[in-house]
Tab-separated table of C-alpha atoms in Angstrom:
chain	number	residue	atom	x	y	z
C	1	MET	CA	-0.858	-4.022	11.654
C	2	ILE	CA	1.438	-2.412	9.084
C	3	LEU	CA	3.749	0.590	9.412
C	4	VAL	CA	3.509	3.125	6.579
C	5	THR	CA	6.054	5.930	6.312
C	6	GLY	CA	5.156	9.111	4.434
C	7	GLY	CA	1.475	8.275	4.693
C	8	ALA	CA	0.261	11.891	4.680
C	9	GLY	CA	1.722	12.702	1.273
C	10	PHE	CA	0.031	12.270	-2.076
C	11	ILE	CA	0.649	8.588	-2.826
C	12	GLY	CA	1.012	7.565	0.814
C	13	ALA	CA	-2.316	9.088	1.865
C	14	ASN	CA	-4.115	7.498	-1.068
C	15	PHE	CA	-2.558	4.178	-0.069
C	16	VAL	CA	-3.583	4.476	3.595
C	17	LEU	CA	-7.170	5.311	2.615
C	18	ASP	CA	-7.241	2.464	0.106
C	19	TRP	CA	-5.640	-0.001	2.528
C	20	ILE	CA	-8.095	0.545	5.364
C	21	ARG	CA	-11.036	0.561	2.966
C	22	SER	CA	-9.889	-2.574	1.134
C	23	THR	CA	-8.371	-4.713	3.890
C	24	GLY	CA	-9.606	-3.335	7.208
C	25	GLU	CA	-6.119	-3.873	8.646
C	26	ALA	CA	-4.742	-1.221	10.998
C	27	VAL	CA	-2.051	1.243	9.941
C	28	VAL	CA	0.558	3.126	11.940
C	29	ASN	CA	1.277	6.165	9.814
C	30	LEU	CA	4.622	7.927	10.361
C	31	ASP	CA	5.024	11.231	8.519
C	32	LYS	CA	7.300	14.210	9.105
C	33	LEU	CA	4.689	16.615	7.678
C	34	THR	CA	7.021	18.638	5.519
C	35	TYR	CA	5.388	21.052	3.055
C	36	ALA	CA	3.806	18.239	0.997
C	37	GLY	CA	2.534	16.183	3.933
C	38	ASN	CA	-1.057	17.150	4.586
C	39	LEU	CA	-3.265	15.563	7.233
C	40	GLU	CA	-6.326	17.004	5.512
C	41	ASN	CA	-5.731	14.210	2.999
C	42	LEU	CA	-6.706	11.802	5.792
C	43	ALA	CA	-9.617	13.800	7.224
C	44	SER	CA	-12.045	10.936	6.558
C	45	LEU	CA	-10.077	8.779	9.033
C	46	GLN	CA	-10.470	11.154	11.963
C	47	GLY	CA	-11.649	9.059	14.915
C	48	GLU	CA	-10.850	5.831	13.048
C	49	GLY	CA	-9.178	3.471	15.528
C	50	ARG	CA	-7.424	1.538	12.794
C	51	HIS	CA	-5.374	4.600	11.821
C	52	VAL	CA	-2.665	5.688	14.264
C	53	PHE	CA	-0.887	8.840	13.093
C	54	VAL	CA	2.548	9.736	14.457
C	55	ARG	CA	4.365	12.880	13.410
C	56	GLY	CA	8.048	12.102	13.008
C	57	ASP	CA	11.051	11.500	10.778
C	58	ILE	CA	12.205	8.147	9.394
C	59	GLY	CA	15.689	9.363	10.321
C	60	ASP	CA	14.716	9.429	14.023
C	61	ARG	CA	15.968	5.983	14.921
C	62	ALA	CA	14.729	6.080	18.514
C	63	LEU	CA	11.210	6.900	17.348
C	64	VAL	CA	11.222	4.237	14.636
C	65	ALA	CA	12.522	1.644	17.118
C	66	ARG	CA	9.791	2.556	19.595
C	67	LEU	CA	7.025	2.288	16.996
C	68	LEU	CA	8.279	-1.080	15.804
C	69	ALA	CA	8.534	-2.452	19.344
C	70	GLU	CA	5.184	-1.045	20.436
C	71	HIS	CA	3.047	-1.920	17.420
C	72	ARG	CA	4.908	-4.986	16.065
C	73	PRO	CA	3.937	-4.491	12.412
C	74	ARG	CA	4.045	-7.397	9.999
C	75	ALA	CA	5.295	-5.097	7.237
C	76	VAL	CA	6.896	-1.696	6.656
C	77	ILE	CA	5.972	0.238	3.506
C	78	ASN	CA	8.276	3.161	2.824
C	79	PHE	CA	6.745	6.073	0.901
C	80	ALA	CA	8.689	8.733	2.816
C	81	ALA	CA	10.695	10.799	0.348
C	82	GLU	CA	11.395	14.230	-0.998
C	83	SER	CA	10.072	13.863	-4.519
C	84	HIS	CA	10.037	17.018	-6.630
C	85	VAL	CA	12.800	17.316	-9.236
C	86	ASP	CA	12.721	21.121	-9.388
C	87	ARG	CA	13.119	21.362	-5.614
C	88	SER	CA	16.026	18.919	-5.743
C	89	ILE	CA	17.800	21.123	-8.273
C	90	HIS	CA	17.520	24.189	-6.046
C	91	GLY	CA	18.062	22.419	-2.706
C	92	PRO	CA	19.520	18.910	-2.994
C	93	GLU	CA	20.567	18.479	0.651
C	94	ASP	CA	17.057	17.706	1.927
C	95	PHE	CA	16.806	14.960	-0.673
C	96	ILE	CA	20.037	13.339	0.472
C	97	GLN	CA	19.021	13.548	4.123
C	98	THR	CA	15.560	12.040	3.690
C	99	ASN	CA	15.929	9.717	0.724
C	100	VAL	CA	19.395	8.341	1.503
C	101	VAL	CA	20.228	8.888	5.178
C	102	GLY	CA	16.616	8.522	6.303
C	103	SER	CA	16.157	5.313	4.332
C	104	PHE	CA	19.363	3.956	5.846
C	105	HIS	CA	18.167	4.656	9.398
C	106	LEU	CA	14.778	3.104	8.648
C	107	LEU	CA	16.436	-0.012	7.232
C	108	GLU	CA	18.756	-0.317	10.225
C	109	GLU	CA	15.947	-0.125	12.769
C	110	THR	CA	13.777	-2.470	10.726
C	111	ARG	CA	16.618	-4.973	10.510
C	112	GLY	CA	17.078	-4.933	14.280
C	113	TYR	CA	13.348	-5.394	14.825
C	114	TRP	CA	13.132	-8.189	12.244
C	115	MET	CA	16.036	-10.104	13.754
C	116	GLY	CA	14.212	-10.168	17.094
C	117	LEU	CA	11.085	-11.778	15.669
C	118	SER	CA	10.261	-15.464	15.909
C	119	GLU	CA	11.235	-17.630	12.952
C	120	ALA	CA	7.664	-17.685	11.631
C	121	GLU	CA	7.292	-13.917	12.045
C	122	ARG	CA	10.588	-13.283	10.256
C	123	ALA	CA	9.457	-15.432	7.339
C	124	ALA	CA	6.182	-13.527	7.030
C	125	PHE	CA	7.644	-10.025	7.454
C	126	ARG	CA	8.155	-7.669	4.466
C	127	PHE	CA	9.872	-4.320	3.877
C	128	LEU	CA	8.401	-2.705	0.737
C	129	HIS	CA	10.280	0.275	-0.676
C	130	VAL	CA	8.364	2.558	-3.062
C	131	SER	CA	10.598	4.148	-5.693
C	132	THR	CA	10.458	5.808	-9.109
C	133	ASP	CA	11.168	5.160	-12.772
C	134	GLU	CA	13.448	8.211	-12.781
C	135	VAL	CA	16.309	6.096	-11.415
C	136	TYR	CA	16.687	4.611	-14.904
C	137	GLY	CA	17.502	7.926	-16.576
C	138	SER	CA	16.219	9.191	-19.922
C	139	LEU	CA	15.086	7.280	-23.016
C	140	GLY	CA	15.385	8.160	-26.672
C	141	PRO	CA	12.205	8.374	-28.783
C	142	ALA	CA	12.437	4.793	-30.081
C	143	ALA	CA	14.203	3.141	-27.133
C	144	PRO	CA	12.476	0.215	-25.397
C	145	ALA	CA	10.702	0.952	-22.122
C	146	PHE	CA	12.398	0.529	-18.749
C	147	THR	CA	12.433	-3.010	-17.390
C	148	GLU	CA	13.504	-4.207	-13.972
C	149	THR	CA	16.970	-4.968	-15.383
C	150	THR	CA	17.546	-1.569	-17.038
C	151	PRO	CA	20.828	-0.115	-15.690
C	152	TYR	CA	20.450	2.830	-13.328
C	153	ALA	CA	21.398	6.221	-14.793
C	154	PRO	CA	19.805	8.940	-12.598
C	155	ASN	CA	20.136	12.500	-13.902
C	156	SER	CA	18.821	14.744	-11.100
C	157	PRO	CA	19.641	15.017	-7.396
C	158	TYR	CA	16.164	13.601	-6.711
C	159	SER	CA	16.557	10.529	-8.905
C	160	ALA	CA	20.119	9.974	-7.686
C	161	SER	CA	18.923	9.998	-4.076
C	162	LYS	CA	16.164	7.508	-4.882
C	163	ALA	CA	18.635	5.299	-6.747
C	164	ALA	CA	20.863	5.300	-3.653
C	165	SER	CA	17.948	4.223	-1.466
C	166	ASP	CA	17.068	1.441	-3.925
C	167	HIS	CA	20.643	0.167	-3.727
C	168	LEU	CA	20.540	0.207	0.067
C	169	VAL	CA	17.340	-1.849	0.062
C	170	ARG	CA	18.934	-4.358	-2.299
C	171	ALA	CA	22.056	-4.544	-0.130
C	172	TYR	CA	20.056	-5.185	3.039
C	173	ARG	CA	18.368	-8.109	1.331
C	174	HIS	CA	21.584	-9.654	0.047
C	175	THR	CA	23.776	-8.916	3.066
C	176	TYR	CA	21.404	-9.375	5.983
C	177	GLY	CA	18.545	-11.385	4.501
C	178	LEU	CA	15.942	-8.702	5.227
C	179	PRO	CA	12.851	-9.685	3.183
C	180	THR	CA	12.581	-6.648	0.919
C	181	LEU	CA	10.500	-5.710	-2.109
C	182	THR	CA	10.934	-2.658	-4.357
C	183	THR	CA	8.478	-1.003	-6.721
C	184	ASN	CA	9.501	1.571	-9.336
C	185	CYS	CA	6.504	3.527	-10.553
C	186	SER	CA	5.849	5.998	-13.340
C	187	ASN	CA	4.308	9.474	-12.904
C	188	ASN	CA	1.297	9.300	-10.592
C	189	TYR	CA	-1.713	11.597	-10.782
C	190	GLY	CA	-5.045	11.794	-9.002
C	191	PRO	CA	-6.636	13.224	-5.822
C	192	TYR	CA	-4.604	14.983	-3.113
C	193	GLN	CA	-1.523	15.699	-5.232
C	194	PHE	CA	0.383	18.763	-4.036
C	195	PRO	CA	-0.143	21.483	-6.668
C	196	GLU	CA	3.500	21.879	-7.654
C	197	LYS	CA	3.263	18.830	-9.941
C	198	LEU	CA	2.210	19.165	-13.577
C	199	ILE	CA	-1.424	18.034	-13.610
C	200	PRO	CA	-2.754	19.772	-10.462
C	201	LEU	CA	-0.749	22.894	-11.287
C	202	MET	CA	-2.327	23.070	-14.737
C	203	ILE	CA	-5.823	22.478	-13.351
C	204	LEU	CA	-5.512	25.162	-10.708
C	205	ASN	CA	-3.857	27.740	-12.941
C	206	ALA	CA	-6.403	27.175	-15.675
C	207	VAL	CA	-9.333	27.563	-13.280
C	208	SER	CA	-7.827	30.876	-12.154
C	209	ALA	CA	-7.023	31.996	-15.723
C	210	LYS	CA	-3.308	32.059	-14.914
C	211	PRO	CA	-0.565	31.138	-17.411
C	212	LEU	CA	0.052	27.416	-17.969
C	213	PRO	CA	3.874	27.153	-17.992
C	214	ILE	CA	5.292	24.411	-20.227
C	215	TYR	CA	8.987	23.581	-20.090
C	216	GLY	CA	10.887	23.707	-23.398
C	217	ASP	CA	8.895	22.473	-26.382
C	218	GLY	CA	6.414	20.486	-24.272
C	219	MET	CA	7.440	17.199	-25.876
C	220	ASN	CA	8.979	15.557	-22.814
C	221	VAL	CA	7.223	12.199	-22.521
C	222	ARG	CA	6.091	10.456	-19.327
C	223	ASP	CA	4.090	7.343	-18.549
C	224	TRP	CA	1.045	8.251	-16.433
C	225	LEU	CA	-0.367	6.041	-13.659
C	226	TYR	CA	-3.601	6.798	-11.804
C	227	VAL	CA	-2.830	6.719	-8.087
C	228	SER	CA	-5.524	4.196	-7.117
C	229	ASP	CA	-4.050	1.727	-9.619
C	230	HIS	CA	-0.663	2.245	-7.994
C	231	CYS	CA	-2.153	1.514	-4.567
C	232	THR	CA	-3.624	-1.741	-5.847
C	233	ALA	CA	-0.255	-2.711	-7.315
C	234	ILE	CA	1.502	-2.130	-3.999
C	235	ARG	CA	-1.047	-4.284	-2.190
C	236	GLU	CA	-0.446	-7.075	-4.704
C	237	VAL	CA	3.339	-6.833	-4.428
C	238	LEU	CA	3.158	-6.870	-0.636
C	239	ALA	CA	0.859	-9.880	-0.620
C	240	ARG	CA	2.430	-12.030	-3.335
C	241	GLY	CA	5.645	-10.466	-4.615
C	242	ARG	CA	8.804	-12.571	-4.581
C	243	VAL	CA	11.172	-11.500	-1.813
C	244	GLY	CA	14.146	-9.533	-3.098
C	245	GLU	CA	12.464	-8.676	-6.396
C	246	THR	CA	11.766	-5.350	-8.065
C	247	TYR	CA	8.462	-4.684	-9.844
C	248	ASN	CA	7.961	-1.831	-12.308
C	249	VAL	CA	4.489	-0.281	-12.032
C	250	GLY	CA	3.258	1.733	-15.005
C	251	GLY	CA	0.043	2.935	-16.551
C	252	TRP	CA	0.762	2.036	-20.215
C	253	ASN	CA	0.072	5.711	-20.979
C	254	GLU	CA	3.029	7.436	-22.631
C	255	LYS	CA	2.143	11.034	-23.421
C	256	PRO	CA	4.053	14.288	-24.008
C	257	ASN	CA	3.485	17.050	-21.488
C	258	ILE	CA	1.800	19.345	-23.998
C	259	GLU	CA	-0.840	16.690	-24.706
C	260	ILE	CA	-1.515	16.383	-20.971
C	261	VAL	CA	-2.035	20.131	-20.686
C	262	ARG	CA	-4.313	20.297	-23.718
C	263	THR	CA	-6.395	17.422	-22.327
C	264	VAL	CA	-6.772	19.235	-19.005
C	265	CYS	CA	-7.796	22.414	-20.831
C	266	ALA	CA	-10.422	20.572	-22.894
C	267	LEU	CA	-11.932	18.914	-19.809
C	268	LEU	CA	-12.116	22.211	-17.939
C	269	ASP	CA	-13.703	23.883	-20.969
C	270	GLU	CA	-16.336	21.140	-20.899
C	271	LEU	CA	-16.921	20.988	-17.135
C	272	ARG	CA	-16.467	24.659	-16.236
C	273	PRO	CA	-16.480	26.891	-19.329
C	274	ASP	CA	-14.570	30.150	-19.185
C	275	PRO	CA	-16.421	33.109	-20.745
C	276	ALA	CA	-13.049	34.457	-21.875
C	277	GLY	CA	-12.550	31.495	-24.183
C	278	PRO	CA	-10.757	28.120	-24.417
C	279	ARG	CA	-8.073	27.535	-21.774
C	280	GLU	CA	-5.438	26.646	-24.367
C	281	ARG	CA	-4.974	30.395	-24.775
C	282	LEU	CA	-3.185	30.292	-21.392
C	283	ILE	CA	-0.404	27.900	-22.509
C	284	THR	CA	2.975	29.585	-22.120
C	285	TYR	CA	6.294	28.006	-23.093
C	286	VAL	CA	9.112	28.715	-20.619
C	287	LYS	CA	12.823	27.977	-20.462
C	288	ASP	CA	13.488	24.279	-19.883
C	289	ARG	CA	14.761	23.144	-16.489
C	290	PRO	CA	18.372	21.915	-16.176
C	291	GLY	CA	18.922	18.264	-17.101
C	292	HIS	CA	15.285	17.682	-18.045
C	293	ASP	CA	14.926	13.993	-18.988
C	294	ARG	CA	13.310	13.613	-22.387
C	295	ARG	CA	11.307	10.415	-22.012
C	296	TYR	CA	10.326	7.814	-19.427
C	297	ALA	CA	8.438	4.636	-20.260
C	298	ILE	CA	7.649	1.652	-18.031
C	299	ASP	CA	7.441	-1.949	-19.176
C	300	ALA	CA	5.012	-3.359	-16.590
C	301	ARG	CA	4.771	-6.879	-17.994
C	302	LYS	CA	6.575	-8.527	-15.068
C	303	ILE	CA	4.006	-7.488	-12.456
C	304	GLU	CA	1.205	-8.506	-14.814
C	305	ARG	CA	2.810	-11.854	-15.560
C	306	GLU	CA	3.692	-12.744	-11.968
C	307	LEU	CA	0.933	-11.074	-9.953
C	308	GLY	CA	-1.866	-10.516	-12.472
C	309	TRP	CA	-1.870	-6.748	-11.929
C	310	ARG	CA	-2.751	-4.327	-14.699
C	311	PRO	CA	-4.075	-0.764	-14.348
C	312	VAL	CA	-7.844	-0.391	-14.404
C	313	GLU	CA	-7.920	3.258	-15.440
C	314	THR	CA	-7.051	4.479	-18.900
C	315	PHE	CA	-5.583	7.957	-19.072
C	316	GLU	CA	-8.900	9.227	-20.414
C	317	THR	CA	-10.895	7.878	-17.451
C	318	GLY	CA	-8.260	8.765	-14.857
C	319	ILE	CA	-7.699	12.342	-15.977
C	320	ARG	CA	-11.456	13.035	-16.033
C	321	LYS	CA	-11.772	11.723	-12.468
C	322	THR	CA	-8.802	13.869	-11.448
C	323	VAL	CA	-10.110	17.103	-12.940
C	324	GLU	CA	-13.558	16.473	-11.439
C	325	TRP	CA	-12.013	15.810	-8.012
C	326	TYR	CA	-10.094	19.090	-8.008
C	327	LEU	CA	-13.147	21.044	-9.108
C	328	GLU	CA	-15.141	19.438	-6.283
C	329	HIS	CA	-12.439	20.055	-3.654
C	330	LEU	CA	-11.408	23.652	-4.217
C	331	GLY	CA	-11.483	24.186	-0.442
C	332	TRP	CA	-8.679	21.649	-0.050
C	333	VAL	CA	-6.833	23.392	-2.856
C	334	GLU	CA	-7.224	26.816	-1.247
C	335	HIS	CA	-5.868	25.498	2.064
C	336	VAL	CA	-2.825	24.073	0.304
C	337	ALA	CA	-2.198	27.196	-1.742
C	338	SER	CA	-2.467	29.465	1.304
C	339	GLY	CA	-0.601	27.211	3.724
C	340	GLU	CA	-3.722	26.919	5.906
C	341	TYR	CA	-3.527	23.125	5.731
C	342	ARG	CA	-0.661	23.279	8.238
C	343	HIS	CA	-3.076	24.510	10.915
C	344	TRP	CA	-5.164	21.405	10.395
C	345	VAL	CA	-2.675	19.380	12.435
C	346	ALA	CA	-3.080	21.471	15.562
C	347	THR	CA	-6.846	21.750	15.162
C	348	HIS	CA	-7.685	18.119	14.487
C	349	TYR	CA	-4.815	16.016	15.831
C	350	GLN	CA	-3.884	17.829	19.043
C	351	GLY	CA	-3.003	15.336	21.734
C	352	ARG	CA	-2.696	12.435	19.306
C	353	GLY	CA	1.045	12.624	18.628
C	354	ALA	CA	0.661	14.785	15.541
C	355	ALA	CA	1.824	18.112	16.870
């Protein structure tokens, strides 16, 4: 049994699905179900005894303590986070509460639980904290990619809150001996991503012939990681990562935003042609957001060297799978866009601790 926090969000839900499919091990899934938490992401697990969903906050120490005592997980994997930079600019307090205070409460309750385990159980236990490359700040065009020893230089309320949580995880390892692991990943994409992020937003706007808004000159560069590759990396780090270590997880796919958008347009033109013409006509440049980091790049050689992990998907294969998935799941998209997905909790999880 493992405890996953934030397991109804984009990356967390993909991980839960992948974990049960790949390992067969049971999961207790704790998620607050804020706007981006969507139980429809986990619809295929309805009635699955190995998936126990609990609606709640990682900052609710009494709830976390009860789940740990009741289910006695061998590991905690923390995905729970507010994660959208634009939202953090307009409303930073939620990011501090969840990413900093919530992580602190989760660590405290986990520490208490861990200290009560037998010696063998303590040795086997792991706390894996899932973080972001944004904690490292912004790179110049020719600067080397982020490594695990790159100094932290967060530039947004979101990245600053994640940096704080990373530091707390490190401190709990060095001060209390809690067996922690941290992963810092690059930009994820794939199925079930909430359509405020670049790739799903572009897909959905393009399908609807709406403008495709591009910040600034469109040349902000990110490294892109297909979500299933990220899930595999987390499984490898949990199984064989060295306690106390950080592992950077990247896709080896540095691309400017405008190239991403043009690729999405070309795939949609191929898979679902628009009689009005190529989708690139919809590209619209808009005023850049405050403090927009210019470039992120992940050096993922450590995880490859130590654990043998390397992404399976190229950007070309991953983005095609992503566009095809969204075209095949427009019902899911419509529920998200309309807010109808929130009713899914009451309809499908009533009486199971989800509402």
